[in-house]
Coordinates of C-alpha atoms in Angstrom, one line a residue:
M1 CA 23.3 30.8 -50.7
R2 CA 19.7 31.4 -49.7
S3 CA 18.7 27.8 -50.3
S4 CA 21.7 26.5 -48.3
S5 CA 21.0 28.8 -45.4
G6 CA 17.4 27.6 -45.4
V7 CA 18.5 23.9 -45.4
W8 CA 21.0 24.1 -42.6
P9 CA 18.4 24.7 -39.8
V10 CA 16.5 21.7 -41.0
V11 CA 19.7 19.6 -41.0
V12 CA 20.5 20.8 -37.4
V13 CA 17.0 19.9 -36.2
V14 CA 17.1 16.5 -37.8
A15 CA 20.6 15.9 -36.2
I16 CA 19.3 16.9 -32.8
L17 CA 16.3 14.6 -33.1
G18 CA 18.5 11.8 -34.2
L19 CA 20.8 12.2 -31.2
G20 CA 17.7 12.4 -28.9
I21 CA 16.2 9.2 -30.2
G22 CA 19.4 7.4 -30.6
G23 CA 20.7 8.3 -27.2
C24 CA 24.1 9.4 -28.5
G25 CA 25.1 5.8 -28.9
T26 CA 23.8 4.7 -25.5
L27 CA 20.6 3.1 -26.7
S28 CA 19.5 0.1 -24.7
S29 CA 20.2 -3.3 -26.1
S30 CA 16.5 -4.1 -26.6
L31 CA 15.9 -0.9 -28.7
V32 CA 19.1 -1.4 -30.6
S33 CA 18.1 -5.0 -31.5
E34 CA 14.6 -3.8 -32.6
S35 CA 16.1 -0.9 -34.7
S36 CA 18.6 -3.3 -36.3
M37 CA 15.9 -5.7 -37.2
L38 CA 13.8 -3.0 -38.8
A39 CA 16.9 -1.7 -40.6
S40 CA 17.8 -5.1 -41.9
R41 CA 14.2 -5.8 -43.0
A42 CA 13.7 -2.5 -44.8
P43 CA 15.9 -3.3 -47.8
V44 CA 14.3 -6.8 -48.1
A45 CA 10.9 -5.3 -48.9
A46 CA 12.3 -2.8 -51.4
P47 CA 14.0 -5.0 -54.0
P48 CA 10.9 -7.0 -55.0
I49 CA 9.0 -3.8 -55.8
A50 CA 11.7 -1.9 -57.6
A51 CA 13.6 -4.8 -59.2
P52 CA 12.5 -5.6 -62.8
P53 CA 12.8 -9.5 -62.8
A54 CA 9.2 -9.6 -63.9
T55 CA 10.2 -8.5 -67.4
A56 CA 12.4 -11.5 -67.9
P57 CA 9.7 -14.1 -67.6
V58 CA 7.5 -12.1 -70.0
V59 CA 10.1 -12.2 -72.8
E60 CA 10.9 -16.0 -72.4
P61 CA 7.3 -17.2 -72.7
A62 CA 6.9 -15.2 -75.9
E63 CA 9.3 -17.6 -77.6
T64 CA 7.6 -20.8 -76.4
D65 CA 4.1 -22.2 -77.0
I66 CA 3.4 -22.5 -73.3
S67 CA 3.0 -18.7 -73.1
A68 CA 0.4 -18.8 -75.8
E69 CA -1.6 -21.4 -74.1
S70 CA -1.6 -19.6 -70.7
P71 CA -1.3 -15.9 -71.4
T72 CA -2.9 -15.1 -68.0
S73 CA -0.5 -17.2 -66.0
P74 CA -0.2 -15.9 -62.4
E75 CA 3.6 -16.6 -62.3
P76 CA 4.6 -13.0 -63.1
A77 CA 2.4 -11.8 -60.2
T78 CA 3.8 -14.2 -57.6
P79 CA 6.9 -12.0 -56.9
E80 CA 4.6 -9.1 -56.1
V81 CA 2.4 -11.3 -53.8
A82 CA 5.5 -12.5 -52.0
S83 CA 6.8 -9.0 -51.6
A84 CA 3.5 -7.9 -50.2
A85 CA 3.5 -10.8 -47.8
S86 CA 7.1 -10.0 -46.8
V87 CA 6.1 -6.3 -46.2
T88 CA 3.2 -7.4 -44.0
E89 CA 5.4 -9.8 -42.1
T90 CA 8.0 -7.1 -41.5
T91 CA 5.4 -4.6 -40.3
A92 CA 3.6 -7.0 -38.0
P93 CA 6.2 -7.4 -35.1
P94 CA 6.3 -3.7 -34.1
S95 CA 2.5 -3.8 -33.4
V96 CA 3.1 -6.6 -30.9
F97 CA 5.5 -4.4 -28.9
I98 CA 3.1 -1.5 -29.0
D99 CA 0.2 -3.5 -27.6
Y100 CA 2.2 -5.1 -24.8
Q101 CA 1.6 -3.7 -21.3
D102 CA 3.7 -4.4 -18.2
I103 CA 2.1 -5.6 -15.0
T104 CA 1.7 -2.7 -12.6
A105 CA 0.1 -2.2 -9.2
K106 CA -3.1 -1.0 -11.0
N107 CA -3.7 -4.0 -13.3
A108 CA -2.1 -6.7 -11.2
P109 CA -4.3 -9.4 -9.6
A110 CA -4.6 -7.6 -6.3
W111 CA -7.8 -9.3 -5.3
V112 CA -5.8 -12.0 -3.5
V113 CA -4.0 -9.4 -1.5
A114 CA -7.3 -7.7 -0.7
L115 CA -8.8 -10.8 0.9
S116 CA -5.6 -11.2 2.9
G117 CA -6.6 -8.1 4.8
P118 CA -5.8 -4.4 4.8
A119 CA -2.1 -5.0 5.1
D120 CA 0.8 -2.7 4.3
A121 CA 0.6 -0.8 1.0
A122 CA 3.8 -2.5 0.0
L123 CA 2.0 -5.8 -0.2
R124 CA -1.0 -4.3 -2.2
G125 CA -1.2 -5.4 -5.8
T126 CA 1.9 -7.5 -5.7
P127 CA 2.1 -9.5 -9.0
D128 CA 3.1 -13.2 -9.0
A129 CA 6.8 -12.7 -9.8
V130 CA 7.6 -16.4 -9.3
P131 CA 5.8 -19.6 -10.4
P132 CA 3.5 -21.1 -7.8
D133 CA 5.1 -23.6 -5.4
P134 CA 3.7 -27.0 -5.9
D135 CA 4.8 -28.1 -2.4
V136 CA 2.4 -25.7 -0.7
E137 CA -0.2 -27.9 1.1
E138 CA -3.8 -26.6 1.2
Y139 CA -4.7 -28.0 4.5
D140 CA -8.4 -27.1 4.9
P141 CA -10.2 -29.4 7.3
W142 CA -12.8 -26.7 8.1
E143 CA -13.7 -26.1 4.5
K144 CA -17.5 -26.1 4.9
F145 CA -17.3 -23.5 7.7
N146 CA -14.7 -21.5 5.8
E147 CA -16.8 -21.4 2.6
K148 CA -19.7 -19.9 4.5
M149 CA -17.6 -17.3 6.2
F150 CA -15.9 -16.5 2.8
T151 CA -19.3 -15.9 1.2
F152 CA -20.3 -13.7 4.1
N153 CA -17.1 -11.6 3.9
Y154 CA -17.4 -11.4 0.1
N155 CA -21.0 -10.2 0.2
L156 CA -20.1 -7.7 2.9
D157 CA -17.4 -6.3 0.7
K158 CA -19.6 -6.3 -2.4
Y159 CA -22.8 -4.7 -0.9
V160 CA -21.4 -2.6 2.0
L161 CA -17.7 -1.9 2.0
K162 CA -17.2 -1.2 -1.7
P163 CA -20.3 1.1 -2.1
V164 CA -19.1 3.1 0.9
A165 CA -15.6 3.2 -0.5
Q166 CA -16.9 4.5 -3.8
G167 CA -18.8 7.3 -2.1
Y168 CA -15.7 8.1 0.0
N169 CA -13.6 8.1 -3.1
F170 CA -16.0 10.5 -4.8
V171 CA -15.6 13.2 -2.0
M172 CA -12.0 12.5 -1.0
P173 CA -9.2 13.4 -3.4
D174 CA -6.7 10.7 -4.2
M175 CA -3.8 12.8 -2.7
F176 CA -5.5 12.9 0.7
Q177 CA -6.3 9.2 0.5
T178 CA -2.6 8.5 0.0
M179 CA -1.6 10.7 2.8
I180 CA -4.0 8.9 5.2
D181 CA -2.7 5.6 4.1
N182 CA 0.9 6.8 4.7
A183 CA 0.0 7.9 8.2
F184 CA -1.6 4.6 9.1
T185 CA 1.4 2.7 7.6
N186 CA 3.8 4.9 9.6
L187 CA 2.0 4.1 12.8
R188 CA 2.4 0.3 12.2
M189 CA 6.2 0.7 12.3
P190 CA 6.7 -1.0 15.7
S191 CA 5.3 -4.3 14.5
R192 CA 7.6 -4.3 11.4
F193 CA 10.6 -3.2 13.4
V194 CA 10.2 -5.8 16.1
N195 CA 9.6 -8.6 13.6
K196 CA 12.7 -7.7 11.6
V197 CA 14.7 -7.8 14.8
L198 CA 13.2 -11.2 15.7
Q199 CA 14.1 -12.4 12.2
L200 CA 17.7 -11.2 12.8
K201 CA 17.3 -8.8 9.8
L202 CA 19.0 -6.0 11.6
L203 CA 19.8 -4.0 8.5
D204 CA 16.1 -4.0 7.5
A205 CA 15.1 -3.1 11.1
T206 CA 17.5 -0.1 10.9
K207 CA 15.9 1.0 7.6
E208 CA 12.4 0.7 9.1
M209 CA 13.5 2.8 12.1
G210 CA 15.1 5.4 9.8
R211 CA 11.9 5.5 7.7
F212 CA 9.8 6.2 10.8
L213 CA 12.1 9.0 12.1
I214 CA 12.3 10.7 8.7
N215 CA 8.6 10.4 7.8
S216 CA 7.5 11.4 11.3
T217 CA 9.5 14.6 11.1
L218 CA 10.1 15.7 7.5
G219 CA 6.9 13.8 6.4
V220 CA 4.7 15.7 8.8
G221 CA 3.7 12.9 11.1
G222 CA 3.9 10.3 8.3
L223 CA 1.5 12.0 5.9
F224 CA 4.3 12.1 3.3
D225 CA 6.6 9.2 2.5
V226 CA 9.7 11.3 2.2
A227 CA 12.0 8.3 3.1
R228 CA 10.9 6.4 0.0
Q229 CA 10.5 9.3 -2.4
E230 CA 13.7 11.2 -1.5
M231 CA 16.0 8.6 0.0
G232 CA 14.9 5.3 -1.5
L233 CA 14.0 3.6 1.8
E234 CA 11.3 1.1 0.9
R235 CA 8.7 -0.2 3.3
Q236 CA 9.6 -3.5 4.9
R237 CA 7.5 -6.7 4.8
A238 CA 7.3 -8.2 8.2
D239 CA 4.6 -9.6 10.5
F240 CA 4.7 -12.1 13.4
G241 CA 3.0 -14.8 11.4
Q242 CA 6.0 -14.6 9.0
T243 CA 8.3 -14.6 11.9
L244 CA 6.8 -17.8 13.3
G245 CA 7.1 -19.4 9.8
I246 CA 10.8 -18.5 9.7
W247 CA 11.3 -20.0 13.1
G248 CA 9.8 -23.3 11.7
T249 CA 6.3 -23.2 13.0
P250 CA 3.9 -25.0 10.6
P251 CA 1.0 -23.0 9.2
G252 CA -1.8 -25.2 10.6
P253 CA -5.3 -25.4 9.1
Y254 CA -6.6 -22.7 6.8
L255 CA -9.2 -20.5 8.5
V256 CA -11.7 -17.8 7.4
L257 CA -13.5 -15.8 10.1
P258 CA -16.1 -13.0 9.7
F259 CA -14.8 -9.5 9.3
L260 CA -11.3 -10.9 9.1
P261 CA -9.0 -11.8 6.1
P262 CA -8.1 -15.4 5.3
L263 CA -5.8 -16.8 7.8
T264 CA -4.0 -19.9 9.0
V265 CA -3.8 -20.8 12.7
R266 CA -0.2 -19.5 12.7
D267 CA -1.1 -16.3 11.0
G268 CA -4.1 -15.8 13.3
I269 CA -1.8 -15.9 16.3
G270 CA 0.6 -13.5 14.4
T271 CA -2.3 -11.1 13.7
G272 CA -3.1 -10.9 17.5
V273 CA 0.5 -10.2 18.4
D274 CA 0.9 -7.6 15.7
G275 CA -2.3 -5.9 16.9
A276 CA -0.9 -5.7 20.4
M277 CA 2.0 -3.7 19.1
N278 CA -0.3 -1.1 17.4
P279 CA 0.3 2.1 19.3
L280 CA -3.3 3.3 18.5
Y281 CA -4.7 0.9 21.0
Y282 CA -2.7 2.5 23.7
Y283 CA -3.1 6.2 22.8
I284 CA -6.8 5.7 22.0
P285 CA -7.8 3.2 24.7
F286 CA -11.6 3.6 24.3
W287 CA -12.8 0.9 21.9
P288 CA -15.4 3.1 20.1
D289 CA -12.6 5.4 19.0
S290 CA -10.3 2.6 18.1
F291 CA -13.1 0.9 16.2
A292 CA -13.8 4.1 14.3
M293 CA -10.1 4.5 13.4
K294 CA -10.0 0.9 12.2
V295 CA -13.1 1.4 10.0
G296 CA -11.6 4.6 8.6
D297 CA -8.4 2.8 7.7
T298 CA -10.3 -0.1 6.1
V299 CA -12.6 2.2 4.0
N300 CA -9.6 4.3 2.9
D301 CA -7.6 1.2 2.0
R302 CA -10.6 -0.2 0.0
S303 CA -11.0 3.1 -1.8
L304 CA -7.4 2.9 -3.0
N305 CA -8.3 -0.5 -4.5
L306 CA -11.7 0.0 -6.1
D307 CA -10.7 -2.1 -9.1
L308 CA -10.4 -5.3 -7.0
F309 CA -12.5 -8.2 -8.2
Q310 CA -13.1 -6.6 -11.6
G311 CA -14.0 -9.6 -13.8
I312 CA -12.7 -12.1 -11.3
E313 CA -16.1 -13.5 -10.5
E314 CA -16.9 -14.2 -14.1
S315 CA -13.4 -15.6 -15.0
T316 CA -12.9 -17.8 -11.9
V317 CA -14.9 -21.0 -11.6
D318 CA -14.1 -21.6 -7.9
L319 CA -13.3 -18.3 -6.3
Y320 CA -12.9 -19.7 -2.8
S321 CA -10.2 -22.2 -3.9
S322 CA -8.5 -19.6 -5.9
V323 CA -8.3 -17.2 -3.0
R324 CA -7.1 -19.9 -0.7
N325 CA -4.4 -21.0 -3.0
G326 CA -3.3 -17.4 -3.7
Y327 CA -3.1 -16.6 0.0
L328 CA -1.1 -19.7 0.9
Q329 CA 1.3 -19.2 -2.0
R330 CA 1.9 -15.6 -1.0
R331 CA 2.5 -16.4 2.6
N332 CA 4.9 -19.2 1.7
R333 CA 6.8 -16.8 -0.6
L334 CA 7.1 -14.2 2.2
I335 CA 8.5 -16.8 4.6
K336 CA 11.0 -17.9 1.9
E337 CA 12.1 -14.3 1.4
G338 CA 12.6 -14.0 5.1
H339 CA 15.0 -16.9 5.0

């Protein structure tokens, strides 16, 4: 009775662990398939080790002359070698699943989004979910000028903006950086709301207005994204350049200007219209104050993306062409999503 009373707690613990791991029969299909594969492979590796077929070949050669001529024949050892190989083959696949990592906002190729300007955080670090569209035309008649401006902006980011952002990141906690980013994103609501209305996306426009009202009140002026965290209202993607594209306006030539992200002529016009809808320019009419707010927003955004361009310079032969292609592909995708 003592031994049985000591065994029952162990049995109960094992049963609870089994239910927790197995999900009470609600295990996902992928985990069930993996577990079934491992269960089906386990008995395959066991018979070659425990089965005694190796004794039969030893008795038969003893009655023939061939066994005397080759007493050290490797035939008896082949089943063990095969079983060892089968064991290694069965144990190899699980390591593949362990080493696999999903693409997230931290390890995604966000350098293309960075050069497209400090946009909404919803666009930051967006992975390429669909294959590139071969129909996207890279119309770049001002390529020589654009390459010079691209080099200037790249060096400005490398030697000025990124070091400043690193120092800013050292003294400013990540929580406060996120709060500042949320506040600036909340202030850019009018542009997203108006463009959703112009695109006839009235449901998305209603969601954007709801996000603004909730975050401006419960989120303490937009410092906290309560609408997304508590109510599942995600930030909307909308700008006037996208609206023009949905209306059928062609993108025009590719253009890179100093201190600005890569653009097309269409997106340049859209950037100007979106800037006119920024309430900061009306509540803070003096340009030094507006400029300081813009610099603060840019430094804070760059600090949240310090891992941009990590290894890109070494792995990319033509960085200018890669950024141009990535930007045009992303803009074309946003317009298709708007349709």
